[in-house]
GROMACS .gro file of C-alpha atoms in nm:
model
  365
    1MET     CA    1   8.973  10.131   9.022
    2ILE     CA    2   9.230   9.892   9.172
    3ARG     CA    3   9.504  10.027   8.937
    4ARG     CA    4   9.429  10.377   9.045
    5LEU     CA    5   9.443  10.275   9.410
    6PHE     CA    6   9.786  10.110   9.389
    7HIS     CA    7   9.993  10.362   9.217
    8PRO     CA    8  10.361  10.398   9.340
    9LEU     CA    9  10.271  10.643   9.616
   10ASP     CA   10  10.006  10.404   9.755
   11ARG     CA   11  10.258  10.117   9.755
   12TYR     CA   12  10.517  10.330   9.930
   13VAL     CA   13  10.281  10.441  10.206
   14PHE     CA   14  10.139  10.085  10.243
   15ALA     CA   15  10.484   9.945  10.272
   16GLU     CA   16  10.589  10.191  10.536
   17PHE     CA   17  10.272  10.123  10.733
   18THR     CA   18  10.320   9.748  10.707
   19LYS     CA   19  10.683   9.753  10.834
   20ILE     CA   20  10.591   9.954  11.144
   21PHE     CA   21  10.267   9.748  11.201
   22VAL     CA   22  10.437   9.414  11.186
   23ALA     CA   23  10.719   9.525  11.415
   24THR     CA   24  10.467   9.643  11.674
   25ALA     CA   25  10.209   9.360  11.631
   26LEU     CA   26  10.482   9.091  11.679
   27GLY     CA   27  10.723   9.303  11.898
   28PHE     CA   28  10.489   9.362  12.193
   29PRO     CA   29  10.370   8.996  12.219
   30ILE     CA   30  10.735   8.872  12.195
   31LEU     CA   31  10.831   9.117  12.465
   32LEU     CA   32  10.549   9.002  12.689
   33THR     CA   33  10.650   8.640  12.622
   34VAL     CA   34  11.010   8.710  12.742
   35ILE     CA   35  10.883   8.889  13.057
   36ASP     CA   36  10.630   8.618  13.140
   37LEU     CA   37  10.885   8.343  13.074
   38THR     CA   38  11.141   8.512  13.303
   39ASP     CA   39  10.885   8.536  13.582
   40ASN     CA   40  10.723   8.188  13.553
   41LEU     CA   41  11.001   7.953  13.420
   42ASP     CA   42  11.085   7.813  13.762
   43LYS     CA   43  10.713   7.741  13.817
   44TYR     CA   44  10.676   7.561  13.494
   45LEU     CA   45  10.990   7.359  13.546
   46SER     CA   46  10.877   7.262  13.901
   47ARG     CA   47  10.568   7.098  13.739
   48ASN     CA   48  10.812   6.887  13.539
   49LEU     CA   49  10.678   7.020  13.210
   50ALA     CA   50  10.878   6.940  12.905
   51LYS     CA   51  11.072   7.231  12.763
   52LYS     CA   52  10.903   7.164  12.423
   53ASP     CA   53  10.566   7.197  12.583
   54ILE     CA   54  10.661   7.527  12.756
   55ALA     CA   55  10.783   7.671  12.424
   56LEU     CA   56  10.472   7.544  12.241
   57SER     CA   57  10.245   7.698  12.496
   58TYR     CA   58  10.387   8.046  12.419
   59VAL     CA   59  10.328   7.978  12.050
   60TYR     CA   60   9.961   7.902  12.124
   61ALA     CA   61   9.939   8.217  12.344
   62LEU     CA   62  10.037   8.442  12.052
   63PRO     CA   63   9.682   8.478  11.905
   64GLU     CA   64   9.538   8.639  12.213
   65SER     CA   65   9.841   8.864  12.264
   66MET     CA   66   9.829   8.980  11.902
   67TYR     CA   67   9.453   9.035  11.920
   68LEU     CA   68   9.490   9.260  12.217
   69VAL     CA   69   9.762   9.461  12.061
   70LEU     CA   70   9.640   9.508  11.711
   71PRO     CA   71   9.451   9.843  11.768
   72ALA     CA   72   9.766   9.985  11.927
   73ALA     CA   73   9.976   9.845  11.648
   74VAL     CA   74   9.749  10.022  11.393
   75LEU     CA   75   9.783  10.343  11.587
   76PHE     CA   76  10.159  10.327  11.608
   77ALA     CA   77  10.191  10.241  11.235
   78THR     CA   78   9.955  10.526  11.142
   79VAL     CA   79  10.118  10.787  11.361
   80PHE     CA   80  10.478  10.697  11.262
   81THR     CA   81  10.399  10.662  10.892
   82ILE     CA   82  10.213  10.990  10.857
   83GLY     CA   83  10.460  11.153  11.091
   84ALA     CA   84  10.756  11.055  10.884
   85LEU     CA   85  10.584  11.170  10.566
   86THR     CA   86  10.513  11.505  10.736
   87ARG     CA   87  10.860  11.564  10.874
   88HIS     CA   88  11.032  11.483  10.539
   89SER     CA   89  10.791  11.717  10.355
   90GLU     CA   90  10.661  11.427  10.141
   91ILE     CA   91  10.300  11.518  10.220
   92THR     CA   92  10.381  11.879  10.113
   93ALA     CA   93  10.521  11.748   9.786
   94ALA     CA   94  10.226  11.530   9.729
   95LYS     CA   95   9.985  11.814   9.789
   96ALA     CA   96  10.181  12.030   9.547
   97SER     CA   97  10.131  11.755   9.290
   98GLY     CA   98   9.757  11.770   9.343
   99ILE     CA   99   9.721  11.476   9.576
  100SER     CA  100   9.517  11.550   9.888
  101PHE     CA  101   9.593  11.430  10.238
  102HIS     CA  102   9.277  11.216  10.236
  103ARG     CA  103   9.407  11.041   9.914
  104ILE     CA  104   9.746  10.983  10.071
  105ALA     CA  105   9.584  10.811  10.374
  106VAL     CA  106   9.381  10.571  10.161
  107PRO     CA  107   9.645  10.295  10.187
  108ILE     CA  108   9.648  10.329  10.555
  109PHE     CA  109   9.268  10.303  10.580
  110PHE     CA  110   9.283   9.997  10.350
  111ALA     CA  111   9.549   9.831  10.570
  112SER     CA  112   9.334   9.905  10.884
  113ILE     CA  113   9.045   9.727  10.718
  114LEU     CA  114   9.261   9.422  10.657
  115THR     CA  115   9.377   9.439  11.022
  116GLY     CA  116   9.012   9.451  11.139
  117GLY     CA  117   8.955   9.129  10.947
  118LEU     CA  118   9.266   8.970  11.109
  119ALA     CA  119   9.142   9.074  11.447
  120LEU     CA  120   8.805   8.901  11.391
  121VAL     CA  121   8.995   8.584  11.291
  122LEU     CA  122   9.210   8.603  11.595
  123SER     CA  123   8.917   8.672  11.830
  124GLU     CA  124   8.772   8.331  11.730
  125LEU     CA  125   9.116   8.156  11.729
  126ALA     CA  126   9.236   8.277  12.068
  127PRO     CA  127   8.977   8.087  12.278
  128VAL     CA  128   9.074   7.764  12.115
  129SER     CA  129   9.450   7.830  12.146
  130ASN     CA  130   9.411   7.938  12.512
  131ARG     CA  131   9.261   7.598  12.591
  132ARG     CA  132   9.574   7.432  12.445
  133VAL     CA  133   9.793   7.666  12.655
  134VAL     CA  134   9.608   7.556  12.974
  135GLN     CA  135   9.672   7.193  12.875
  136LEU     CA  136  10.032   7.235  12.798
  137ARG     CA  137  10.105   7.431  13.117
  138GLN     CA  138   9.870   7.209  13.333
  139GLU     CA  139   9.705   7.517  13.468
  140ALA     CA  140   9.351   7.389  13.506
  141THR     CA  141   9.240   7.538  13.842
  142PHE     CA  142   8.971   7.387  14.052
  143ALA     CA  143   8.748   7.545  14.312
  144ILE     CA  144   8.827   7.474  14.673
  145GLY     CA  145   8.588   7.240  14.853
  146THR     CA  146   8.344   6.963  14.752
  147GLU     CA  147   8.028   7.157  14.677
  148ARG     CA  148   7.922   7.411  14.431
  149TYR     CA  149   7.595   7.596  14.399
  150ASN     CA  150   7.392   7.769  14.122
  151PHE     CA  151   7.637   7.782  13.834
  152ALA     CA  152   7.645   7.736  13.457
  153PHE     CA  153   7.915   7.532  13.288
  154GLY     CA  154   8.004   7.576  12.918
  155ALA     CA  155   8.106   7.242  12.774
  156GLU     CA  156   8.213   7.118  12.429
  157GLU     CA  157   7.990   7.044  12.136
  158GLY     CA  158   7.764   7.346  12.210
  159ARG     CA  159   7.648   7.211  12.542
  160VAL     CA  160   7.568   7.419  12.847
  161TYR     CA  161   7.488   7.280  13.196
  162LYS     CA  162   7.294   7.477  13.461
  163ILE     CA  163   7.332   7.314  13.798
  164GLN     CA  164   7.170   7.409  14.125
  165GLN     CA  165   7.395   7.198  14.353
  166LEU     CA  166   7.701   6.975  14.296
  167GLN     CA  167   7.856   6.746  14.547
  168THR     CA  168   8.188   6.588  14.444
  169SER     CA  169   8.206   6.363  14.748
  170THR     CA  170   7.893   6.177  14.649
  171GLY     CA  171   7.923   6.233  14.270
  172SER     CA  172   7.571   6.380  14.265
  173VAL     CA  173   7.388   6.678  14.124
  174GLU     CA  174   7.056   6.834  14.231
  175ALA     CA  175   6.833   7.023  13.983
  176ILE     CA  176   7.017   7.021  13.649
  177GLN     CA  177   6.939   7.152  13.306
  178ILE     CA  178   7.133   7.053  13.000
  179GLU     CA  179   7.102   7.246  12.667
  180ARG     CA  180   7.256   7.099  12.352
  181ARG     CA  181   7.244   7.354  12.070
  182GLY     CA  182   7.157   7.215  11.727
  183LEU     CA  183   7.216   7.329  11.373
  184GLU     CA  184   6.982   7.604  11.257
  185GLY     CA  185   6.766   7.472  10.975
  186ASP     CA  186   6.883   7.113  11.020
  187SER     CA  187   6.597   6.897  11.149
  188THR     CA  188   6.830   6.600  11.187
  189TYR     CA  189   7.037   6.780  11.450
  190PRO     CA  190   6.792   6.981  11.658
  191THR     CA  191   6.830   7.172  11.976
  192TRP     CA  192   6.725   6.986  12.288
  193ILE     CA  193   6.693   7.077  12.661
  194ALA     CA  194   6.688   6.814  12.931
  195THR     CA  195   6.588   6.896  13.287
  196ALA     CA  196   6.617   6.655  13.578
  197GLN     CA  197   6.565   6.653  13.954
  198ARG     CA  198   6.901   6.496  14.006
  199ALA     CA  199   7.194   6.320  13.837
  200LYS     CA  200   7.443   6.056  13.950
  201TRP     CA  201   7.799   6.009  13.818
  202GLN     CA  202   7.890   5.651  13.713
  203PRO     CA  203   8.271   5.627  13.705
  204GLU     CA  204   8.263   5.281  13.557
  205ASN     CA  205   8.077   5.415  13.247
  206SER     CA  206   8.229   5.767  13.258
  207ALA     CA  207   7.890   5.911  13.220
  208TRP     CA  208   7.611   6.078  13.417
  209VAL     CA  209   7.266   5.929  13.470
  210LEU     CA  210   6.979   6.179  13.488
  211GLN     CA  211   6.687   6.089  13.715
  212GLY     CA  212   6.327   6.217  13.716
  213GLY     CA  213   6.311   6.469  13.430
  214THR     CA  214   6.192   6.576  13.089
  215LEU     CA  215   6.360   6.598  12.751
  216HIS     CA  216   6.240   6.881  12.521
  217VAL     CA  217   6.332   6.854  12.154
  218LEU     CA  218   6.297   7.190  11.980
  219THR     CA  219   6.217   7.091  11.620
  220GLY     CA  220   6.110   7.446  11.512
  221GLN     CA  221   5.751   7.326  11.476
  222ARG     CA  222   5.469   7.342  11.724
  223PRO     CA  223   5.420   7.156  11.939
  224ASP     CA  224   5.774   7.066  12.035
  225LEU     CA  225   5.856   6.704  12.128
  226SER     CA  226   5.860   6.640  12.507
  227ILE     CA  227   5.962   6.308  12.666
  228THR     CA  228   5.932   6.238  13.033
  229PHE     CA  229   6.190   5.991  13.182
  230ASP     CA  230   6.265   5.818  13.509
  231SER     CA  231   6.629   5.750  13.414
  232LEU     CA  232   6.839   5.876  13.125
  233LYS     CA  233   7.208   5.805  13.057
  234ASP     CA  234   7.383   6.096  12.873
  235ARG     CA  235   7.704   5.955  12.732
  236HIS     CA  236   7.813   6.293  12.599
  237PHE     CA  237   7.798   6.442  12.954
  238ARG     CA  238   8.153   6.325  13.031
  239GLU     CA  239   8.272   6.594  13.266
  240THR     CA  240   8.365   6.440  13.605
  241PRO     CA  241   8.235   6.592  13.928
  242THR     CA  242   8.589   6.734  13.987
  243GLN     CA  243   8.600   6.894  13.642
  244LEU     CA  244   8.260   7.058  13.703
  245MET     CA  245   8.423   7.219  14.004
  246ALA     CA  246   8.673   7.393  13.768
  247SER     CA  247   8.664   7.770  13.754
  248PRO     CA  248   8.415   7.878  13.488
  249LYS     CA  249   8.548   8.000  13.154
  250ALA     CA  250   8.615   8.371  13.123
  251PRO     CA  251   8.439   8.537  12.833
  252LYS     CA  252   8.772   8.585  12.658
  253ASP     CA  253   8.808   8.199  12.654
  254MET     CA  254   8.478   8.154  12.463
  255ARG     CA  255   8.403   8.200  12.092
  256TYR     CA  256   8.127   8.441  11.989
  257LYS     CA  257   7.860   8.175  11.938
  258GLU     CA  258   7.972   7.983  12.243
  259LEU     CA  259   7.945   8.296  12.447
  260GLY     CA  260   7.593   8.352  12.316
  261ARG     CA  261   7.484   8.013  12.431
  262TYR     CA  262   7.639   8.074  12.768
  263ILE     CA  263   7.445   8.401  12.801
  264ARG     CA  264   7.117   8.252  12.711
  265ALA     CA  265   7.162   7.975  12.967
  266LEU     CA  266   7.242   8.232  13.240
  267GLU     CA  267   6.945   8.444  13.135
  268ARG     CA  268   6.708   8.149  13.174
  269SER     CA  269   6.835   8.100  13.528
  270GLY     CA  270   6.772   8.473  13.606
  271SER     CA  271   7.148   8.563  13.634
  272ASP     CA  272   7.272   8.909  13.556
  273VAL     CA  273   7.444   8.888  13.219
  274ASN     CA  274   7.515   9.257  13.136
  275THR     CA  275   7.890   9.239  13.191
  276ILE     CA  276   7.919   8.922  12.969
  277LYS     CA  277   7.705   9.082  12.705
  278VAL     CA  278   7.941   9.379  12.694
  279GLU     CA  279   8.234   9.132  12.656
  280ARG     CA  280   8.057   8.958  12.369
  281ALA     CA  281   7.986   9.289  12.188
  282LEU     CA  282   8.357   9.378  12.236
  283LYS     CA  283   8.453   9.075  12.031
  284ILE     CA  284   8.314   9.266  11.727
  285ALA     CA  285   8.372   9.623  11.847
  286ILE     CA  286   8.750   9.585  11.907
  287PRO     CA  287   8.830   9.467  11.549
  288ILE     CA  288   8.630   9.760  11.414
  289THR     CA  289   8.851   9.978  11.644
  290CYS     CA  290   9.139   9.898  11.418
  291ILE     CA  291   8.967  10.092  11.144
  292ILE     CA  292   8.841  10.383  11.361
  293ILE     CA  293   9.183  10.424  11.523
  294ALA     CA  294   9.342  10.482  11.188
  295LEU     CA  295   9.068  10.739  11.106
  296PHE     CA  296   9.141  10.910  11.436
  297GLY     CA  297   9.524  10.873  11.427
  298ALA     CA  298   9.594  10.980  11.063
  299PRO     CA  299   9.509  11.349  11.097
  300LEU     CA  300   9.642  11.362  11.454
  301ALA     CA  301   9.975  11.231  11.330
  302THR     CA  302  10.042  11.542  11.117
  303SER     CA  303  10.145  11.717  11.434
  304THR     CA  304  10.437  11.482  11.504
  305GLN     CA  305  10.675  11.710  11.319
  306ARG     CA  306  10.686  11.918  11.647
  307GLY     CA  307  10.875  11.658  11.843
  308GLY     CA  308  10.982  11.372  11.611
  309ALA     CA  309  10.976  11.016  11.728
  310ALA     CA  310  10.938  11.112  12.095
  311TRP     CA  311  10.620  11.302  12.017
  312GLY     CA  312  10.493  11.012  11.804
  313ILE     CA  313  10.557  10.755  12.080
  314GLY     CA  314  10.392  10.984  12.344
  315LEU     CA  315  10.093  11.050  12.122
  316SER     CA  316  10.039  10.684  12.045
  317LEU     CA  317  10.076  10.574  12.410
  318GLY     CA  318   9.846  10.851  12.525
  319VAL     CA  319   9.564  10.766  12.278
  320THR     CA  320   9.601  10.396  12.365
  321VAL     CA  321   9.579  10.455  12.736
  322ALA     CA  322   9.278  10.690  12.681
  323PHE     CA  323   9.101  10.425  12.468
  324LEU     CA  324   9.169  10.152  12.724
  325ILE     CA  325   9.029  10.368  13.008
  326ALA     CA  326   8.721  10.432  12.797
  327ILE     CA  327   8.671  10.060  12.745
  328GLN     CA  328   8.697   9.991  13.116
  329LEU     CA  329   8.451  10.281  13.198
  330THR     CA  330   8.195  10.161  12.941
  331LYS     CA  331   8.234   9.802  13.057
  332ALA     CA  332   8.150   9.912  13.408
  333ILE     CA  333   7.853  10.127  13.287
  334GLY     CA  334   7.717   9.845  13.072
  335GLY     CA  335   7.769   9.584  13.338
  336GLU     CA  336   7.568   9.793  13.599
  337GLY     CA  337   7.282   9.827  13.342
  338VAL     CA  338   7.312  10.210  13.322
  339LEU     CA  339   7.348  10.171  12.942
  340ASP     CA  340   7.245   9.890  12.711
  341PRO     CA  341   7.544   9.640  12.700
  342ASP     CA  342   7.580   9.667  12.323
  343VAL     CA  343   7.561  10.048  12.337
  344ALA     CA  344   7.820  10.055  12.611
  345ALA     CA  345   8.064   9.829  12.417
  346TRP     CA  346   8.032  10.053  12.102
  347LEU     CA  347   8.041  10.388  12.286
  348PRO     CA  348   8.430  10.432  12.272
  349ASN     CA  349   8.432  10.345  11.905
  350THR     CA  350   8.158  10.598  11.846
  351LEU     CA  351   8.333  10.876  12.036
  352PHE     CA  352   8.673  10.815  11.867
  353ALA     CA  353   8.505  10.787  11.522
  354PHE     CA  354   8.331  11.121  11.578
  355ALA     CA  355   8.650  11.283  11.688
  356GLY     CA  356   8.838  11.124  11.396
  357ILE     CA  357   8.585  11.260  11.139
  358ILE     CA  358   8.625  11.608  11.290
  359LEU     CA  359   8.996  11.589  11.284
  360LEU     CA  360   9.002  11.456  10.932
  361ALA     CA  361   8.769  11.731  10.812
  362ARG     CA  362   9.001  11.995  10.959
  363VAL     CA  363   9.321  11.867  10.803
  364ARG     CA  364   9.458  12.082  10.523
  365THR     CA  365   9.420  11.884  10.211
   0.00000   0.00000   0.00000
């Protein structure tokens, strides 16, 4: 099966696709890096940042830039590869030899599957690298004022804090809930939830002391363990009052499981999480887009012989813009609860996949 798949024509098509894909997937992020550096270099230098840190921050920014551009890179590579084969009559020659268009496109579909896997990896790597970018550029932004109300804070080690009121001037918190997510199936590292009427920051110990609350240990057995306490020192709750005033993480800055914990914490507080649920579903839907966009773009690219490279660029940009508009529309629809968030996130993929199947079926093989 593998030997049949990788005959010389497959290797040729795969190589042509790969050259265009790599140029696009790296070219756009590098272009964005140059533009961003031109606009912000003075700002970074005014912070007395080391030039090495500035350069390194752009290296860490690459995973997110590449993740966002991968579907477009697949589309450009598909359109220009198939378009070149069409214009040079190579597809006609292959058909004359008994090789169908569908068979010619197999290496492209195979490459799009690999790209989808790469996108999944980058979607999990980007939040980690983005945190490093913030550190290198010293861009941690803090909310204005000394008080903050009714918010959730996603911390490290699978911890989520739900706080009713925070006062940085006194280093105190009113009505707090802390959830530490455990390891599924591991009774030695269970999930626990601590609720307290208030908490006080102790700068000398760099820790918070919870006062008047209950600790629930979720062992997976019934009944769960509950411990009432007057005072409890949480040494892993190390975020200072000022750090808790920091702007909350955007969904793009959270990994898939981390985002799930954040959503569950917000749901328990009664917050509307539809928009965030759409964002979480898109972390899976966008990598799958890389496959669907090839399915859609391959038959559409056979028309590029009409206008050459200009037609291919216009077609690629047009489809990319249409897809981005569809994503924004469905995010709004899902965020408002008109559609289930998961359905809304997958709707553009479904529509483009349906259109791709129709176009693929109508191509002369």
